[in-house]
Tab-separated table of C-alpha atoms and ligand atoms in Angstrom:
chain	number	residue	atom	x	y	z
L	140	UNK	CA	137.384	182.882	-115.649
L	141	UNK	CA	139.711	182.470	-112.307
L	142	UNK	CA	140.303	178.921	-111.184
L	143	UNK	CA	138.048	177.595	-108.444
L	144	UNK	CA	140.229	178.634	-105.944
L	145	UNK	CA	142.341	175.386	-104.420
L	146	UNK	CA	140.630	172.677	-106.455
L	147	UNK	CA	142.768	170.007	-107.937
L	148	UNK	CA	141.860	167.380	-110.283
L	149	UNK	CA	143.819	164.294	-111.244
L	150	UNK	CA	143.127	160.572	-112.790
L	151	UNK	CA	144.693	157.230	-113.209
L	152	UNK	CA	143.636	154.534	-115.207
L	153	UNK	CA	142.581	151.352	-114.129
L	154	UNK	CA	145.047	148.414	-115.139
L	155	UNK	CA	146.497	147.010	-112.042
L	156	UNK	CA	147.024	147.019	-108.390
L	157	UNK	CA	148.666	150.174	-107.818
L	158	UNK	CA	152.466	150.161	-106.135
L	159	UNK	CA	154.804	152.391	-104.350
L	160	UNK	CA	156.199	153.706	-106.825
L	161	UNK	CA	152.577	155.488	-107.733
L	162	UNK	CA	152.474	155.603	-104.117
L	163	UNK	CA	155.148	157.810	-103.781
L	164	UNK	CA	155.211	159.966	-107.467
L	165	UNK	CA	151.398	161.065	-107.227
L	166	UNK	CA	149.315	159.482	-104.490
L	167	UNK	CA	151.108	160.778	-101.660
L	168	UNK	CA	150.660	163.860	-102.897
L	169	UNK	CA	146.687	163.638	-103.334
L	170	UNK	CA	146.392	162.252	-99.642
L	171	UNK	CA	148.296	165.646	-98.468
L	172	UNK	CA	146.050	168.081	-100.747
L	173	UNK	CA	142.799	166.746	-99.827
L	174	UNK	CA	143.172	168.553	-96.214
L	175	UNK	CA	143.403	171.721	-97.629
L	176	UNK	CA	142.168	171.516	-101.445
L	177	UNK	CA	139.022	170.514	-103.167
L	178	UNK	CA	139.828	167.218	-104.511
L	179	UNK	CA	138.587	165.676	-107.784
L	180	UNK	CA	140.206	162.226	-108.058
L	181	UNK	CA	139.227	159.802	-110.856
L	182	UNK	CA	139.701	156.741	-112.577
L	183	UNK	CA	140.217	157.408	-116.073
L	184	UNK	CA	138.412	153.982	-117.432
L	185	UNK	CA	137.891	155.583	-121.189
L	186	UNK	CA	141.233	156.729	-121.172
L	187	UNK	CA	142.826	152.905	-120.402
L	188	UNK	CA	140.508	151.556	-123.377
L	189	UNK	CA	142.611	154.217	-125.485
L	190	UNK	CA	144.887	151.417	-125.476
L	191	UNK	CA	142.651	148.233	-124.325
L	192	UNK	CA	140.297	148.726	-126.926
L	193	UNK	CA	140.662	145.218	-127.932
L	194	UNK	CA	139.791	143.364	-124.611
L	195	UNK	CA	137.723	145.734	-122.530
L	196	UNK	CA	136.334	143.731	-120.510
L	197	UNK	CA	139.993	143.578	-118.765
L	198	UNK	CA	138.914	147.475	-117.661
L	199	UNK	CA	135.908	147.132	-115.254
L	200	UNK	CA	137.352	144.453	-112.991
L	201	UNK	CA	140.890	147.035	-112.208
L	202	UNK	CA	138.087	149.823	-111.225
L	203	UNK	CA	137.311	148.877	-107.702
L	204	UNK	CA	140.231	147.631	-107.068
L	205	UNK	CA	141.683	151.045	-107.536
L	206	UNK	CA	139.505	152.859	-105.661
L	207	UNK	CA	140.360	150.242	-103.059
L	208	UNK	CA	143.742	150.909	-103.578
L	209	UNK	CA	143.170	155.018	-103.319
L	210	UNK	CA	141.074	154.530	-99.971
L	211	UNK	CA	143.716	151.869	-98.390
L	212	UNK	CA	146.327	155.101	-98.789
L	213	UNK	CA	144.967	157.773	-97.072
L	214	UNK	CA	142.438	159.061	-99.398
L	215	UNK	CA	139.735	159.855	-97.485
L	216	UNK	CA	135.880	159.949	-99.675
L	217	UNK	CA	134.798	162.468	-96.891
L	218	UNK	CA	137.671	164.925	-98.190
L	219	UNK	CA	137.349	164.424	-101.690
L	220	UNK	CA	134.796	163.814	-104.217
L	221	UNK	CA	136.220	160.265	-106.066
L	222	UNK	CA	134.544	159.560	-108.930
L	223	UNK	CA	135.102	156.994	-112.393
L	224	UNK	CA	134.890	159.400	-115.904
L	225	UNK	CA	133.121	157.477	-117.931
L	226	UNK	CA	130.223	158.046	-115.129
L	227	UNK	CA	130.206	161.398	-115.793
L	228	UNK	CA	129.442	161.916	-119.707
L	229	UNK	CA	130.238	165.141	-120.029
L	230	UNK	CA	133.675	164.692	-119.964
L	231	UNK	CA	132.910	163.094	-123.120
L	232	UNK	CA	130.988	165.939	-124.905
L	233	UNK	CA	133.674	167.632	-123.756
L	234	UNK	CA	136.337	166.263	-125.327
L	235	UNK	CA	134.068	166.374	-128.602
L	236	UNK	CA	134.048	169.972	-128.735
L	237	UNK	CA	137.437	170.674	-128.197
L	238	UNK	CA	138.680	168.205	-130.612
L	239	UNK	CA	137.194	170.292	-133.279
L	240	UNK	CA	139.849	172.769	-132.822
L	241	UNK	CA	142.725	170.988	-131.367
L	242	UNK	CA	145.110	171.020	-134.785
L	243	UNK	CA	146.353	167.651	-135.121
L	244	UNK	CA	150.207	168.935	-135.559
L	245	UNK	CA	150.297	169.253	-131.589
L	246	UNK	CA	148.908	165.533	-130.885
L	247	UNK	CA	151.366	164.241	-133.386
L	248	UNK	CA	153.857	165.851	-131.817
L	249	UNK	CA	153.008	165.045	-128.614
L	250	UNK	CA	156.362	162.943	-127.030
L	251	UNK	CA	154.197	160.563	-125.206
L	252	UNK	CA	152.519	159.481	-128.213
L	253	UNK	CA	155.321	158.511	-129.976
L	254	UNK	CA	157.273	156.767	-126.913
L	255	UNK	CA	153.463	154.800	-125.952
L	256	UNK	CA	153.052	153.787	-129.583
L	257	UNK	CA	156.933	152.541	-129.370
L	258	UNK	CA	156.833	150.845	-126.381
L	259	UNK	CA	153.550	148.849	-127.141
L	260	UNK	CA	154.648	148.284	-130.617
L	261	UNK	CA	152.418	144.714	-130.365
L	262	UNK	CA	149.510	146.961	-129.665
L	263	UNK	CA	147.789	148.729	-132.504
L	264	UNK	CA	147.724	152.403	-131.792
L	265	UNK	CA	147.483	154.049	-134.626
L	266	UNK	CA	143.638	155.024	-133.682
L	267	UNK	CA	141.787	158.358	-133.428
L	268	UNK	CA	141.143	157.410	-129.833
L	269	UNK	CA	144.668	157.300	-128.985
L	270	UNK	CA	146.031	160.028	-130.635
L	271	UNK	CA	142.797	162.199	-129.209
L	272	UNK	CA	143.890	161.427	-125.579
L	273	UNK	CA	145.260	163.964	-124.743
L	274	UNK	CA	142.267	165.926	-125.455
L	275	UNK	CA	140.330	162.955	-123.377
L	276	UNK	CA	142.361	164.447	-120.693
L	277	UNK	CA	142.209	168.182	-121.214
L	278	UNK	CA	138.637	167.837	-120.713
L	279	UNK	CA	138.617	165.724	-117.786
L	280	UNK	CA	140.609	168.816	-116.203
L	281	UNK	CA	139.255	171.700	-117.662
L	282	UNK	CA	136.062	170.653	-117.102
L	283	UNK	CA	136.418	171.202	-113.277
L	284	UNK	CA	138.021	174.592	-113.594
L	285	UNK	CA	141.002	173.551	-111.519
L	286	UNK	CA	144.120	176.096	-110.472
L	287	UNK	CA	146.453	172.237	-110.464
L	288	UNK	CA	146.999	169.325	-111.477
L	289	UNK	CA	149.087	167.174	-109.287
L	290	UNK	CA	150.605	164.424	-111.602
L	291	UNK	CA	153.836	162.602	-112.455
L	292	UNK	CA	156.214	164.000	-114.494
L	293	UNK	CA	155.497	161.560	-117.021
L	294	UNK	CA	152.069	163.351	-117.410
L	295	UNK	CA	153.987	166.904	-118.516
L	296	UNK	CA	153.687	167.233	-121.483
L	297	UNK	CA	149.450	166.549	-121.632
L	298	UNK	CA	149.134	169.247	-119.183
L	299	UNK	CA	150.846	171.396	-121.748
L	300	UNK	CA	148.692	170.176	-124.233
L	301	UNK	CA	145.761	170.980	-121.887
L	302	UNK	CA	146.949	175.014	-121.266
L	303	UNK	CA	147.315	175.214	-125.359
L	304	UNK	CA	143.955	173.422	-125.943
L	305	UNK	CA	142.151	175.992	-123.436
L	306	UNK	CA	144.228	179.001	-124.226
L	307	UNK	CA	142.728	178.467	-127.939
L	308	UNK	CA	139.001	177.930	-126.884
L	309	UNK	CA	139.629	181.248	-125.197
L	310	UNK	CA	140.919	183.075	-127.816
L	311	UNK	CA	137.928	181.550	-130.450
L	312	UNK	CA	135.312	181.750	-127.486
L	313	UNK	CA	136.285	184.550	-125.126
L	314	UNK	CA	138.326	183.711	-121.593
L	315	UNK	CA	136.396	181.136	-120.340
L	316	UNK	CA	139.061	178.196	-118.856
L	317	UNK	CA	141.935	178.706	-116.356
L	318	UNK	CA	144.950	177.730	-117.591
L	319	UNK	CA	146.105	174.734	-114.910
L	320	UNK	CA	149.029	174.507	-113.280
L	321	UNK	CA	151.232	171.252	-112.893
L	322	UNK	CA	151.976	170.091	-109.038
L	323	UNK	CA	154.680	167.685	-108.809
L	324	UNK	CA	156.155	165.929	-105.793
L	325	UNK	CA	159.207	167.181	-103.970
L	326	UNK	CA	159.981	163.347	-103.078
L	327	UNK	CA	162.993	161.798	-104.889
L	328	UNK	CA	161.725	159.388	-107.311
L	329	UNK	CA	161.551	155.693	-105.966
L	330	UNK	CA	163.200	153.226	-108.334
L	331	UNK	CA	162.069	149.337	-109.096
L	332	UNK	CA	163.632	146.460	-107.125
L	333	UNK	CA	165.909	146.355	-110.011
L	334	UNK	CA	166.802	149.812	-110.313
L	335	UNK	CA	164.627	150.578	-113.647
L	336	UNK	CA	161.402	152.418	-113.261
L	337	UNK	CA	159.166	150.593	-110.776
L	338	UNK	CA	156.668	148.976	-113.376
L	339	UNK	CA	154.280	145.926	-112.914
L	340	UNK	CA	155.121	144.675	-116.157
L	341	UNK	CA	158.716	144.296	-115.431
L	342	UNK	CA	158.029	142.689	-112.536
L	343	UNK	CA	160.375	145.135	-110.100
L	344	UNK	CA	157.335	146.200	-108.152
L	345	UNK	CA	155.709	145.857	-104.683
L	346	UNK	CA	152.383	146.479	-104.711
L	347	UNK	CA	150.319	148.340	-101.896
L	348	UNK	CA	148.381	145.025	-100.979
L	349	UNK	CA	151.414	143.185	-101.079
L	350	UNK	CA	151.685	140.793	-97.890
L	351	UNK	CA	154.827	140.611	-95.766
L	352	UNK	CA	155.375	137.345	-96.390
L	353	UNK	CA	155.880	138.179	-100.184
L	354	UNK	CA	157.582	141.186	-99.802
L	355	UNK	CA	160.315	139.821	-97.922
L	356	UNK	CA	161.913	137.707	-100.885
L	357	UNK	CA	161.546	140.639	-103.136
L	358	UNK	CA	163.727	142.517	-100.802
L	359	UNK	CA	166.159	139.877	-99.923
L	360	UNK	CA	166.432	139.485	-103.591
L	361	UNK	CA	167.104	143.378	-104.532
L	362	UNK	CA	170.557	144.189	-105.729
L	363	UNK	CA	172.756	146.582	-103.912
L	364	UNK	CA	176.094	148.491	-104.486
L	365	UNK	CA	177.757	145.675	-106.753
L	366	UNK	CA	180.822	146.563	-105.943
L	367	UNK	CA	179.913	145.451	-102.299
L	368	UNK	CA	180.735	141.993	-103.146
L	369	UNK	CA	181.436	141.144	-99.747
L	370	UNK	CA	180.844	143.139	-96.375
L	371	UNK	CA	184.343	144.169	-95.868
L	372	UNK	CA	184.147	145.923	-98.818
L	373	UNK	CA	183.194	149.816	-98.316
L	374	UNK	CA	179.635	150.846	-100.100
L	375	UNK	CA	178.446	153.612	-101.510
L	376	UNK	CA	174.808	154.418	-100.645
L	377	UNK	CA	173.542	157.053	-103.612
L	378	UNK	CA	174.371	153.464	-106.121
L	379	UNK	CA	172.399	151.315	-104.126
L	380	UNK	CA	168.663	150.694	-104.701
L	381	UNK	CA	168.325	149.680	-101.145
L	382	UNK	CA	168.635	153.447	-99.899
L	383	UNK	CA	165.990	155.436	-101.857
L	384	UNK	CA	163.567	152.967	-100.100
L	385	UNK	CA	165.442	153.845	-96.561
L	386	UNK	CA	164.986	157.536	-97.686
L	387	UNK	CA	161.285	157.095	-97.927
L	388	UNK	CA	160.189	154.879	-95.412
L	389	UNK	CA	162.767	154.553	-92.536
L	390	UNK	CA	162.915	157.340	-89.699
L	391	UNK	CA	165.188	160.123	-90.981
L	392	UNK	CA	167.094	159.875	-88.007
L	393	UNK	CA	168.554	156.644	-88.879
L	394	UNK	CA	169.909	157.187	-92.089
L	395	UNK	CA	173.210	158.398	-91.169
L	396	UNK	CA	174.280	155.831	-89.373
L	397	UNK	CA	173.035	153.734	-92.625
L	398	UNK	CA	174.983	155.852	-94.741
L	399	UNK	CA	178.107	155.620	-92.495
L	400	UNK	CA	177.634	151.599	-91.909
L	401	UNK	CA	177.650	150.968	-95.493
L	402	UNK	CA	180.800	153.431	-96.482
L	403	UNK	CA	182.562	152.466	-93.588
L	404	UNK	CA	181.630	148.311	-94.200
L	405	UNK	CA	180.778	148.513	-90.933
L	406	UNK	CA	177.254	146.615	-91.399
L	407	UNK	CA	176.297	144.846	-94.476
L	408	UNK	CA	173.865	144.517	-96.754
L	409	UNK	CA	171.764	141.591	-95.474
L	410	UNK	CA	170.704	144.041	-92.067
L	411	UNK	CA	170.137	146.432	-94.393
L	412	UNK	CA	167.528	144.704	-96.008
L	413	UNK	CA	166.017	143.428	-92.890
L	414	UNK	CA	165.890	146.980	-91.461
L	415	UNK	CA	163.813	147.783	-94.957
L	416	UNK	CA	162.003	145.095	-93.795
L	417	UNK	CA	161.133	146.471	-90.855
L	418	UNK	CA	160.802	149.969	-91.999
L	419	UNK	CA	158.050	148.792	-94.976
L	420	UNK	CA	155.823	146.903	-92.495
L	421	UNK	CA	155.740	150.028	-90.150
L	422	UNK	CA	154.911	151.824	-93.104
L	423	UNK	CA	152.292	149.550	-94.861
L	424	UNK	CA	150.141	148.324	-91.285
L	425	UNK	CA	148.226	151.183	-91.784
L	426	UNK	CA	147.044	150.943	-95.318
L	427	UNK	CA	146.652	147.186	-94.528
L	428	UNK	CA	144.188	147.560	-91.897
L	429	UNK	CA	142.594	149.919	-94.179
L	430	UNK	CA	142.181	147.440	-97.069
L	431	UNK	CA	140.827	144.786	-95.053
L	432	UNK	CA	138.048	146.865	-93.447
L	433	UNK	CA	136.957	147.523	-96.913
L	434	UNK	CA	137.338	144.190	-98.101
L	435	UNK	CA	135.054	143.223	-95.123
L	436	UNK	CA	132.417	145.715	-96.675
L	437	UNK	CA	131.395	144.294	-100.444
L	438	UNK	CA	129.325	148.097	-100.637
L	439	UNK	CA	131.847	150.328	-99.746
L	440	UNK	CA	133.414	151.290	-102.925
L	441	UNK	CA	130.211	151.126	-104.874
L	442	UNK	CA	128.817	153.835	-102.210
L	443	UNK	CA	131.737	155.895	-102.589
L	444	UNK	CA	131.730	155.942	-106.741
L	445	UNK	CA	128.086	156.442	-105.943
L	446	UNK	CA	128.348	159.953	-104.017
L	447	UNK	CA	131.860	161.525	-105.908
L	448	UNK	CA	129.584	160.575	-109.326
L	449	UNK	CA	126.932	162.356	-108.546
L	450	UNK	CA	129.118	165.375	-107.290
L	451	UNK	CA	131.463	165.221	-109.968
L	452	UNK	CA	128.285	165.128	-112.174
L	453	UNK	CA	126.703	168.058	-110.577
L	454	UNK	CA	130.220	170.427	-111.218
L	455	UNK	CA	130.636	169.177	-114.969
L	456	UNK	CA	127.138	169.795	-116.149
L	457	UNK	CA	127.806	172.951	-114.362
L	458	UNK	CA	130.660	173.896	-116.806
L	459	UNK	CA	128.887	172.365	-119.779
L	460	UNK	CA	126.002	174.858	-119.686
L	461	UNK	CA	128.061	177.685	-119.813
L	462	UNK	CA	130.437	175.806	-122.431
L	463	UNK	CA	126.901	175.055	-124.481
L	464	UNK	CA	125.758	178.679	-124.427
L	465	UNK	CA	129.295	180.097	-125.506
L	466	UNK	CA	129.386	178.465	-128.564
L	467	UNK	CA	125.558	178.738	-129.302
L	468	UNK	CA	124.892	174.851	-128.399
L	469	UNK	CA	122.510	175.686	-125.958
L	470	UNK	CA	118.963	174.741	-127.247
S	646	LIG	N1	147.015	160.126	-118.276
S	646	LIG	C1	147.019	159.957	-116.849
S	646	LIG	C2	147.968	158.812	-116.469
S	646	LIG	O1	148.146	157.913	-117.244
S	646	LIG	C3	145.645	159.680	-116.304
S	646	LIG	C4	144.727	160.820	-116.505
S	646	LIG	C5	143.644	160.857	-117.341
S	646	LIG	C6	144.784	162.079	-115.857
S	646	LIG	N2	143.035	162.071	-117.255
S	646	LIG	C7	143.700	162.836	-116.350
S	646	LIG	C8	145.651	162.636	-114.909
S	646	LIG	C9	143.477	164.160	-115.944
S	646	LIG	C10	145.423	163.948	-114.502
S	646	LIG	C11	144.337	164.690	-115.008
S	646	LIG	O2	148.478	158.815	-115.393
């Protein structure tokens, strides 16, 4: 079968505000394809109790607030059918069928299941569930027949998993699901306040609802070229966290004279960080206004899981039929 021709699909989870850092690796991307693709965004709520299992109640209170974060962005529900999987149980059966022929050699093998189980050694993980999730998330796609899957490269190697998994129910079942595509972003990767991976937990994040008044300390506080230990002393912008940020979100036209100011010790780092200043609040009005208009509305993301479930329903059962009658389920 040929993809549905420009439909995407693509999922977070649900366990925390969302920063710029996701703002920049995957949701940027999604607000750009919804004007000319078919957009299936979710929030992957089964696939955070993969590793919540234990307190899941934590899961149902991050749902709106994503979808509040999505909306705030850009994403508009008029473009694109937003929707929360574990509303739409046939991602479920799904996954059930095509775990009875995904060998378990390729989820063992999978890198992100040994670095996951690693990193949240405190965390039990040595469940069905979360070795399976990977074929959670093969299902979520192929069930929508997509030609791509914009993601973060973190997410590579399931959407490998995903083209094997389908490329094997073809061969058992006859062609039936296009093999998907990965989309990444052509933006350079935005690093924490620290200069690690932006991450919540390490607390090196600014969040999308983030107000001015605490993002200013955060910035203040950010380390720059060390070696700038006064502002005499000449910097070097590509070692400084301060730039990639300046890169992102300050007018393009400035940067040189940023670049040149810093090499040259002609300015120092303190304007630098105000300019950031500057440049983030520019850049985050928008998605402020945004979030407070929905905040003002208690409905709004209730009505908006409402209509993308039902449509997301509507194309899944869709592909379930036919899944049913090709392998004789179809009583
Ligand atoms: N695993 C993804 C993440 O952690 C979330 C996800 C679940 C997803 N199902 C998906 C992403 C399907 C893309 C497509 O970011």
């Amino acid at each position: 079968m040929t993809p549905v021709s420009k439909r995407i699909v693509s999922g977070m989870r649900p366990t925390g505000p969302l920063h710029l850092g996701h703002y920049f690796g995957v949701l940027k991307n999604w607000i750009a394809l919804q004007e000319d693709h078919q957009c299936f965004l979710f929030v992957a709520d089964w696939h955070a109790l993969t590793s919540e299992y234990a307190d899941p109640k934590k899961i149902k209170g991050f749902v709106p607030g994503l979808v509040l974060d999505w909306v705030a962005a850009g994403l508009n529900p008029d473009k694109c059918v937003i929707f929360q999987q574990s509303q739409v149980k046939a991602h479920a059966e799904l996954h059930l069928l095509l775990s009875m022929a995904t060998p378990l050699g390729w989820l063992e093998r999978c890198p992100t299941y040994k670095e996951i189980k690693q990193e949240l050694a405190l965390k039990d993980l040595n469940t069905y569930g979360f070795l399976g999730y990977p074929v959670l998330m093969a299902s979520d796609i192929l069930i929508y027949r997509p030609g791509a899957v914009p993601v973060g490269q973190d997410q590579l190697p399931h959407l490998e998993l995903t083209r094997e998994i389908a490329r094997r129910f073809n061969a058992i079942n006859g062609e039936f699901f296009p093999e998907p595509a990965a989309m990444l972003t052509a933006d350079p990767k935005l690093p924490g306040l620290d200069g690690r991976k932006m991450s919540k937990s390490y607390g090196n994040a600014i969040a999308l609802g983030d107000s001015l008044d605490q993002i200013k300390p955060k910035i203040m506080s950010m380390l720059t070229d060390i070696r700038r230990a006064r502002k005499s002393d000449p910097g070097d912008p590509e070692v400084c966290n301060l730039y990639p940020y300046h890169k992102l979100m300050t007018e393009a036209e400035r940067l040189p004279a940023i670049e040149e100011g810093c090499r040259k010790a002609t300015w120092g780092c303190v304007d630098c960080k105000k300019l950031l200043i500057e440049s983030l609040a520019r850049f985050l009005e928008p998605l402020h206004a945004r979030r407070a208009k929905l905040e003002a509305d208690p409905d709004s993301v209730r009505d908006i899981l409402a209509t993308g479930n039902a449509k997301a329903v509507q194309e899944a059962e869709a592909t379930m039929a036919e899944v049913r009658r090709l392998l004789n389920f179809d009583f």
